[in-house]
CSV table of C-alpha atoms and ligand atoms in Angstrom, one decimal:
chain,number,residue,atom,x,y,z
A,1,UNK,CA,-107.7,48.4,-120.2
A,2,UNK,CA,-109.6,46.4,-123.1
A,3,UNK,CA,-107.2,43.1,-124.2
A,4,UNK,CA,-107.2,42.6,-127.9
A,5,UNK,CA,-105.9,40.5,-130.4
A,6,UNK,CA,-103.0,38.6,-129.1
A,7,UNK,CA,-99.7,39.5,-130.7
A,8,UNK,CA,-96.8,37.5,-130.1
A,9,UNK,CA,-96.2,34.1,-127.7
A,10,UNK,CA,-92.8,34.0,-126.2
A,11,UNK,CA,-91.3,31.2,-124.3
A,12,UNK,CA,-92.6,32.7,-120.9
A,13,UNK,CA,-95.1,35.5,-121.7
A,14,UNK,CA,-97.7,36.5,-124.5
A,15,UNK,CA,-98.3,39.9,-125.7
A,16,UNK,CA,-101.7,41.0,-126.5
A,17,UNK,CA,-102.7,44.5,-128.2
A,18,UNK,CA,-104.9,47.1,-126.5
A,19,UNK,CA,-107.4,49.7,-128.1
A,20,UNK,CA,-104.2,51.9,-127.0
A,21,UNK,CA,-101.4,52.0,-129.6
A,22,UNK,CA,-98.8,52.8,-127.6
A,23,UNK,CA,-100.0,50.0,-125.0
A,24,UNK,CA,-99.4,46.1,-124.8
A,25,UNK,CA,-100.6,43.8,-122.6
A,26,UNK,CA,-98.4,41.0,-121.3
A,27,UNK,CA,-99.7,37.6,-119.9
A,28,UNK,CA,-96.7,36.0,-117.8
A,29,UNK,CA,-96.9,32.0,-118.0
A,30,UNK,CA,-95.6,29.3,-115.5
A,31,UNK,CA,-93.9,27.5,-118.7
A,32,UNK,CA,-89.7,26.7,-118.5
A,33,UNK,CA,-87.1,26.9,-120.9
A,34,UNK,CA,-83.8,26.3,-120.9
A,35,UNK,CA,-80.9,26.0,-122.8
A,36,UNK,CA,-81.9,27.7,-125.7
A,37,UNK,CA,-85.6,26.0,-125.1
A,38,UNK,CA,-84.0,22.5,-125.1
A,39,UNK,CA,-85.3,21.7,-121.4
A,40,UNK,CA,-89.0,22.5,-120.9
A,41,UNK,CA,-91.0,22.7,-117.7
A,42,UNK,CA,-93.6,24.1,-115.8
A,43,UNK,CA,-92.6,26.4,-112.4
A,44,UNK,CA,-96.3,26.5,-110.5
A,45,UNK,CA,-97.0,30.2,-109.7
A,46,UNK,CA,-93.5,31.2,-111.3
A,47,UNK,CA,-95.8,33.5,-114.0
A,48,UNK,CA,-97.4,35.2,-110.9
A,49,UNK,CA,-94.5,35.7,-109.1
A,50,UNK,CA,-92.2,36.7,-112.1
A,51,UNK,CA,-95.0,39.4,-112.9
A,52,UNK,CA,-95.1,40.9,-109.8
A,53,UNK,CA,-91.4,40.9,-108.7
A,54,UNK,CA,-90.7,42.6,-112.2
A,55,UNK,CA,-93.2,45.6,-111.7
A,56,UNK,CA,-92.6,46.1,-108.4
A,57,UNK,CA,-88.5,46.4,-109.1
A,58,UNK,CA,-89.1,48.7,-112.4
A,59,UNK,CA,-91.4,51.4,-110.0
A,60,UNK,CA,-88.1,51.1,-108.3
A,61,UNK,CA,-85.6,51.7,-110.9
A,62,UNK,CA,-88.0,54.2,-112.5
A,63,UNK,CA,-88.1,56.1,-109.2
A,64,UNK,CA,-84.1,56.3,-109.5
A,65,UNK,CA,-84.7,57.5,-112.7
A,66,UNK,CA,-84.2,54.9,-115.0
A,67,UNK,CA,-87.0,55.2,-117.4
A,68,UNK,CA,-88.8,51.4,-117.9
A,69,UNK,CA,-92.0,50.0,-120.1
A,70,UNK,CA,-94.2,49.3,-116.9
A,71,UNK,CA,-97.7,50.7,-117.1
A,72,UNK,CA,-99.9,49.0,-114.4
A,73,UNK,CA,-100.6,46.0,-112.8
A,74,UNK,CA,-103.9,44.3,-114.1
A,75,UNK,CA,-104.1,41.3,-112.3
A,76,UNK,CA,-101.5,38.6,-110.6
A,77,UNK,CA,-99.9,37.6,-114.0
A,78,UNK,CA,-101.1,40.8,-116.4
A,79,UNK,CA,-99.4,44.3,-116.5
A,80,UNK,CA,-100.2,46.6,-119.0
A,81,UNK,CA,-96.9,48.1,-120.4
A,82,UNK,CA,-95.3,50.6,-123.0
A,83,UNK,CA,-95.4,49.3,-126.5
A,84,UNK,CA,-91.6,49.2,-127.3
A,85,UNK,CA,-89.4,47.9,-131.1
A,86,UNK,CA,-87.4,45.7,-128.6
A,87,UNK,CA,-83.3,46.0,-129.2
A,88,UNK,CA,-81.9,42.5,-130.2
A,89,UNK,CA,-79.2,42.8,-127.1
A,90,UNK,CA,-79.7,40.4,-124.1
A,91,UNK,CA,-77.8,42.9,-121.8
A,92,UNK,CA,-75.9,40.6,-119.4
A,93,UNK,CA,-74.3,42.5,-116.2
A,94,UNK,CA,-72.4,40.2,-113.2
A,95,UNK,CA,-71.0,41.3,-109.9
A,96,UNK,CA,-69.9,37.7,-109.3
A,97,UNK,CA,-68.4,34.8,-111.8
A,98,UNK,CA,-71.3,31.9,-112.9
A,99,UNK,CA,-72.5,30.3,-115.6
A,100,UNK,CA,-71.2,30.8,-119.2
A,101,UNK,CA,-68.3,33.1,-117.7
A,102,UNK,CA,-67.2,31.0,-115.4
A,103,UNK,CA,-66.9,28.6,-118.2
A,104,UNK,CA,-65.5,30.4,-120.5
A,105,UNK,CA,-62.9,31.6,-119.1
A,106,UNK,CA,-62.1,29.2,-116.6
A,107,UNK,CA,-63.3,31.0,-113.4
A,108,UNK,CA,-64.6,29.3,-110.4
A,109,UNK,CA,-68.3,30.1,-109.9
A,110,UNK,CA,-68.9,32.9,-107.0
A,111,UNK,CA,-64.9,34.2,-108.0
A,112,UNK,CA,-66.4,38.0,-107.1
A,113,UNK,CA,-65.1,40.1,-109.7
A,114,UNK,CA,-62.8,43.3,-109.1
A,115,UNK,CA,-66.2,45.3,-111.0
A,116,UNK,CA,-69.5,44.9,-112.8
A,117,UNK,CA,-68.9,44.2,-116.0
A,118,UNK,CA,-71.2,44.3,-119.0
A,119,UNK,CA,-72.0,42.0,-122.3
A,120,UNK,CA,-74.3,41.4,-125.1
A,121,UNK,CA,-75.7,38.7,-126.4
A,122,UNK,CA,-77.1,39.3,-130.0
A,123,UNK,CA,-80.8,38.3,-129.8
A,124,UNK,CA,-81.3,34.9,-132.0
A,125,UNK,CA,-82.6,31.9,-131.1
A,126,UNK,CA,-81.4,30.4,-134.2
A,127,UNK,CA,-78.0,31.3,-133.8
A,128,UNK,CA,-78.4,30.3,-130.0
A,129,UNK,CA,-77.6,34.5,-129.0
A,130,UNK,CA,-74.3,34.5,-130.0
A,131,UNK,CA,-71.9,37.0,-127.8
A,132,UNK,CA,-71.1,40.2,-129.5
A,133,UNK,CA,-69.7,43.3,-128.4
A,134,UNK,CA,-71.3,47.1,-128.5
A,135,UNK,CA,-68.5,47.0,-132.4
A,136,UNK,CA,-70.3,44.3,-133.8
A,137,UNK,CA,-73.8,46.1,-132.6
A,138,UNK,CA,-73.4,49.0,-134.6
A,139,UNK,CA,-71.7,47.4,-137.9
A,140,UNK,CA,-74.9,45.3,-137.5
A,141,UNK,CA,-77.4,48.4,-137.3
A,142,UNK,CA,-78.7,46.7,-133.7
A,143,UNK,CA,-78.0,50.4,-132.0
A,144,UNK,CA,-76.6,53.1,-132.5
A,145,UNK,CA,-73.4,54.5,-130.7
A,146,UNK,CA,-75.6,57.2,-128.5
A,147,UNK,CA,-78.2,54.1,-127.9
A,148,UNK,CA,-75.4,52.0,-126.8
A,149,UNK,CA,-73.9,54.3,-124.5
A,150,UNK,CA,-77.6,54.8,-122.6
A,151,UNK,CA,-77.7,50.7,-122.0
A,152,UNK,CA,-74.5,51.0,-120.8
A,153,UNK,CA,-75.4,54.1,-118.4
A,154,UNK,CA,-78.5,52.7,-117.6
A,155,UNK,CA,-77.6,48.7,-117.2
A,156,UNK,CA,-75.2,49.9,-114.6
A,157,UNK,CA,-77.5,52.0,-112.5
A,158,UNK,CA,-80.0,48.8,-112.8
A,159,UNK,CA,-77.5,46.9,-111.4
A,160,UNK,CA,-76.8,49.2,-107.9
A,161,UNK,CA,-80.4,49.8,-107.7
A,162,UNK,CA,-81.3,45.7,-107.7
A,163,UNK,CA,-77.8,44.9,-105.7
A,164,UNK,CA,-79.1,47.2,-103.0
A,165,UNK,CA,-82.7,46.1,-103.2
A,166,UNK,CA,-81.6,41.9,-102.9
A,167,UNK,CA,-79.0,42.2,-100.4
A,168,UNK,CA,-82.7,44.2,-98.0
A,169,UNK,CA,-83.7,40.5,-98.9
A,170,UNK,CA,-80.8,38.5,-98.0
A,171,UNK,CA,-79.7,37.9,-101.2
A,172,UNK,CA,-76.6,38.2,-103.2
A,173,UNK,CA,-77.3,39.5,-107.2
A,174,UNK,CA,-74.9,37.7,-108.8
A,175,UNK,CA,-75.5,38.5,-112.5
A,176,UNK,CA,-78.7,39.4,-114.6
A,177,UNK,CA,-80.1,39.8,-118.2
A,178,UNK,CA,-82.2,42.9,-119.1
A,179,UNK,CA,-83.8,43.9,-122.3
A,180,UNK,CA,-84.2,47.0,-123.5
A,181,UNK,CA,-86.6,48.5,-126.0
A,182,UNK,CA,-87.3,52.1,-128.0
A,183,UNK,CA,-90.2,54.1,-127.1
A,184,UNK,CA,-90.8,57.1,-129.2
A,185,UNK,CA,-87.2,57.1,-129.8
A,186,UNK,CA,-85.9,56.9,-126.3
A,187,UNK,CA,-84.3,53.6,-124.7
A,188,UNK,CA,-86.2,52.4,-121.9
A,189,UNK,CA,-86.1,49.1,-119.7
A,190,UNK,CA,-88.2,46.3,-120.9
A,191,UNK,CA,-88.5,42.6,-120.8
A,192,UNK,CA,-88.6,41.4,-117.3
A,193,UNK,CA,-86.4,41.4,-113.9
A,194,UNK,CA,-86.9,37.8,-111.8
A,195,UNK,CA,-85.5,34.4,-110.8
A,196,UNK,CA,-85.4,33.6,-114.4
A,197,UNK,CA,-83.0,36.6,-115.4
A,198,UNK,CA,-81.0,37.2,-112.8
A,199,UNK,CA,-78.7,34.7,-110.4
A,200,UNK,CA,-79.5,35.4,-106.7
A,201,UNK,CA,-77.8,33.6,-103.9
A,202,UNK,CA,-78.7,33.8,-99.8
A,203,UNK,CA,-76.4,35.7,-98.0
A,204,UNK,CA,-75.8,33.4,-95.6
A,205,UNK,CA,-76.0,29.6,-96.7
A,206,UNK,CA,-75.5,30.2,-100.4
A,207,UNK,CA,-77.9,28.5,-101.6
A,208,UNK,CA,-79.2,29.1,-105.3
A,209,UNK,CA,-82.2,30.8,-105.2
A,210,UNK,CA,-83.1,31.1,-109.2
A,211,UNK,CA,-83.9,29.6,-112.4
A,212,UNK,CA,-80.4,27.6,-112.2
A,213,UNK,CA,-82.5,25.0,-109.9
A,214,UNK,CA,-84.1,24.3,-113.0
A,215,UNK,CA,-81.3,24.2,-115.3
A,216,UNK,CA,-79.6,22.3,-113.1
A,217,UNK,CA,-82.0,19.9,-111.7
A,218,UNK,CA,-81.4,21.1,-107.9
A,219,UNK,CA,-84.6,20.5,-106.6
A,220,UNK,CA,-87.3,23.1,-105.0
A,221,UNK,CA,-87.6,25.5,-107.4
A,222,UNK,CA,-90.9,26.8,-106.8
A,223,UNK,CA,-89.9,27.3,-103.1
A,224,UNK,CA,-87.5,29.6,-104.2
A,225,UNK,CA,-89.2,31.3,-106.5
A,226,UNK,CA,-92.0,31.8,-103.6
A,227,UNK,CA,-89.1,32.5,-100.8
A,228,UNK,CA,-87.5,35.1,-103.0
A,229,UNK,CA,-91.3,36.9,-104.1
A,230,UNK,CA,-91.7,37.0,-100.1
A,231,UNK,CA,-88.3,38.4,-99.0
A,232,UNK,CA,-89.3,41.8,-101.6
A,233,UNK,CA,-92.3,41.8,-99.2
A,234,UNK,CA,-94.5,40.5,-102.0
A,235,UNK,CA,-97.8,38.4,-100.1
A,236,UNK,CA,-97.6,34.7,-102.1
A,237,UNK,CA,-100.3,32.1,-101.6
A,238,UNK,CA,-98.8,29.2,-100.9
A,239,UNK,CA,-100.2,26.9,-104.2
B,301,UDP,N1,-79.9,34.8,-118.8
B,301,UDP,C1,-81.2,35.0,-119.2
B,301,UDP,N2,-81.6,34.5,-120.4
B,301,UDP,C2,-80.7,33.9,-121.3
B,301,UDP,C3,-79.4,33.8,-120.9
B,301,UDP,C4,-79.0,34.2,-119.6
B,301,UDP,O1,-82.0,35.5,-118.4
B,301,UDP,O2,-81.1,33.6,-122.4
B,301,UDP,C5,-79.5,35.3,-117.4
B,301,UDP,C6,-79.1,34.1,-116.5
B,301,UDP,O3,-80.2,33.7,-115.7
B,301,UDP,C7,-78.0,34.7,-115.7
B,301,UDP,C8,-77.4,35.8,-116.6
B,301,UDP,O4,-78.3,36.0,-117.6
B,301,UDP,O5,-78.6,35.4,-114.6
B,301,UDP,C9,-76.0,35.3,-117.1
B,301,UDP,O6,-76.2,34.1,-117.8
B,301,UDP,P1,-75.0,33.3,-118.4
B,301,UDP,O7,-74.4,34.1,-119.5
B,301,UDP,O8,-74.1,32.9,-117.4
B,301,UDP,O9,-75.7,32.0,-119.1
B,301,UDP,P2,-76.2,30.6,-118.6
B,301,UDP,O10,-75.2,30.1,-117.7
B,301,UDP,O11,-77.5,31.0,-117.9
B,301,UDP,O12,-76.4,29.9,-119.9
């Protein structure tokens, strides 16, 4: 797999053409953002792990038939993958209250909810993704009815598959963001699955094991980036 011009450089990956078409090539970085890419920093590793951790969860949501962009593994922080017209929808699903819920609506962080529930965020940095719901999607020509209906189907099928797979690890999956894109017409997962998408907190001590060490200035983030990469069985060199 031949990398060509680059594409596109994101906040945490580039995107490079191949002599394929219907192939990218994406190079995960160690680079931070928060906050709407206020905060910046640099996790060490965070691009190999992130890499890794996301393409060895999609083979597993692909295997429960979920269909997902993931290609193959090139090296530690390059996967080849399907070249999709991303859907301006962050895709937000929690099993347990955090963050921007917890604030705005005024419940307590780990409050576990009664059931998964599901938002969108309408992708636009300028606008600092502004929530929307699946109405304002479709007056906006962001999906269609049928397409929204398959994120819905598929984001909660995601979300068993990666509950079951982090609680084998000790871990509680409190929320997560996932993108998806169209592929010849069909939805299919994109983007990424790690510690800076999803919430994950250890089973027993509670301790934040994600990007919010970070945002919020907790201390030892690359050790649990590396701690979590390890509990999926993935072999990290300690940097
Ligand atoms: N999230 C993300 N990218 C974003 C916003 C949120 O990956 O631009 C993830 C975040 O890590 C968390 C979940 O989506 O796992 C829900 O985030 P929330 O809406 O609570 O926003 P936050 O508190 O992170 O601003």
């Amino acid at each position: 797999m031949q990398k060509c011009e680059q594409l596109y450089e994101g906040k945490a990956k580039k995107v490079f053409l191949t002599e394929n078409p219907d192939v990218l090539i994406v190079s995960y970085k160690d680079d931070a953002t928060a906050f709407n890419g206020l905060k910046k920093g640099t996790i060490v590793g965070k691009g190999a792990i992130n890499n890794r951790m996301t393409n060895l969860l999609f083979q597993r949501i692909e295997a429960e038939g979920v269909p997902t962009h993931y290609v193959q593994e090139l090296n530690d922080r390059e996967t080849a993958v399907r070249r999709v017209e991303i859907v301006p929808l962050e895709v937000i699903v929690r099993n347990v209250a955090a963050g921007s819920f917890s604030k705005r609506l005024g419940v307590p962080e780990g409050t576990e909810l009664a059931e998964p529930t599901i938002e969108f965020s309408y992708k636009n940095d300028e606008l600092g993704d502004p929530l929307i719901n699946s109405s304002f999607a479709k007056a906006l020509n962001v999906a269609t009815s049928s397409e929204i209906e398959t994120i819905k189907k598929y984001a909660f099928m995601i979300n068993d598959i990666l509950k079951l797979e982090f609680l084998k690890a000790g871990l509680r999956l409190i929320d997560f963001k996932i993108e998806f894109g169209r592929f010849h017409g069909k939805i299919i997962l994109a983007d990424e699955v790690s510690p800076d998408t999803c919430r994950l907190w250890d089973v027993e001590s509670g301790d934040k094991m994600d990007k919010d060490r970070f945002r919020r200035d907790l201390g030892n983030v690359e050790e649990a980036y590396v701690e979590v990469a390890r509990r999926l069985g993935l072999e990290i060199e300690k940097k």
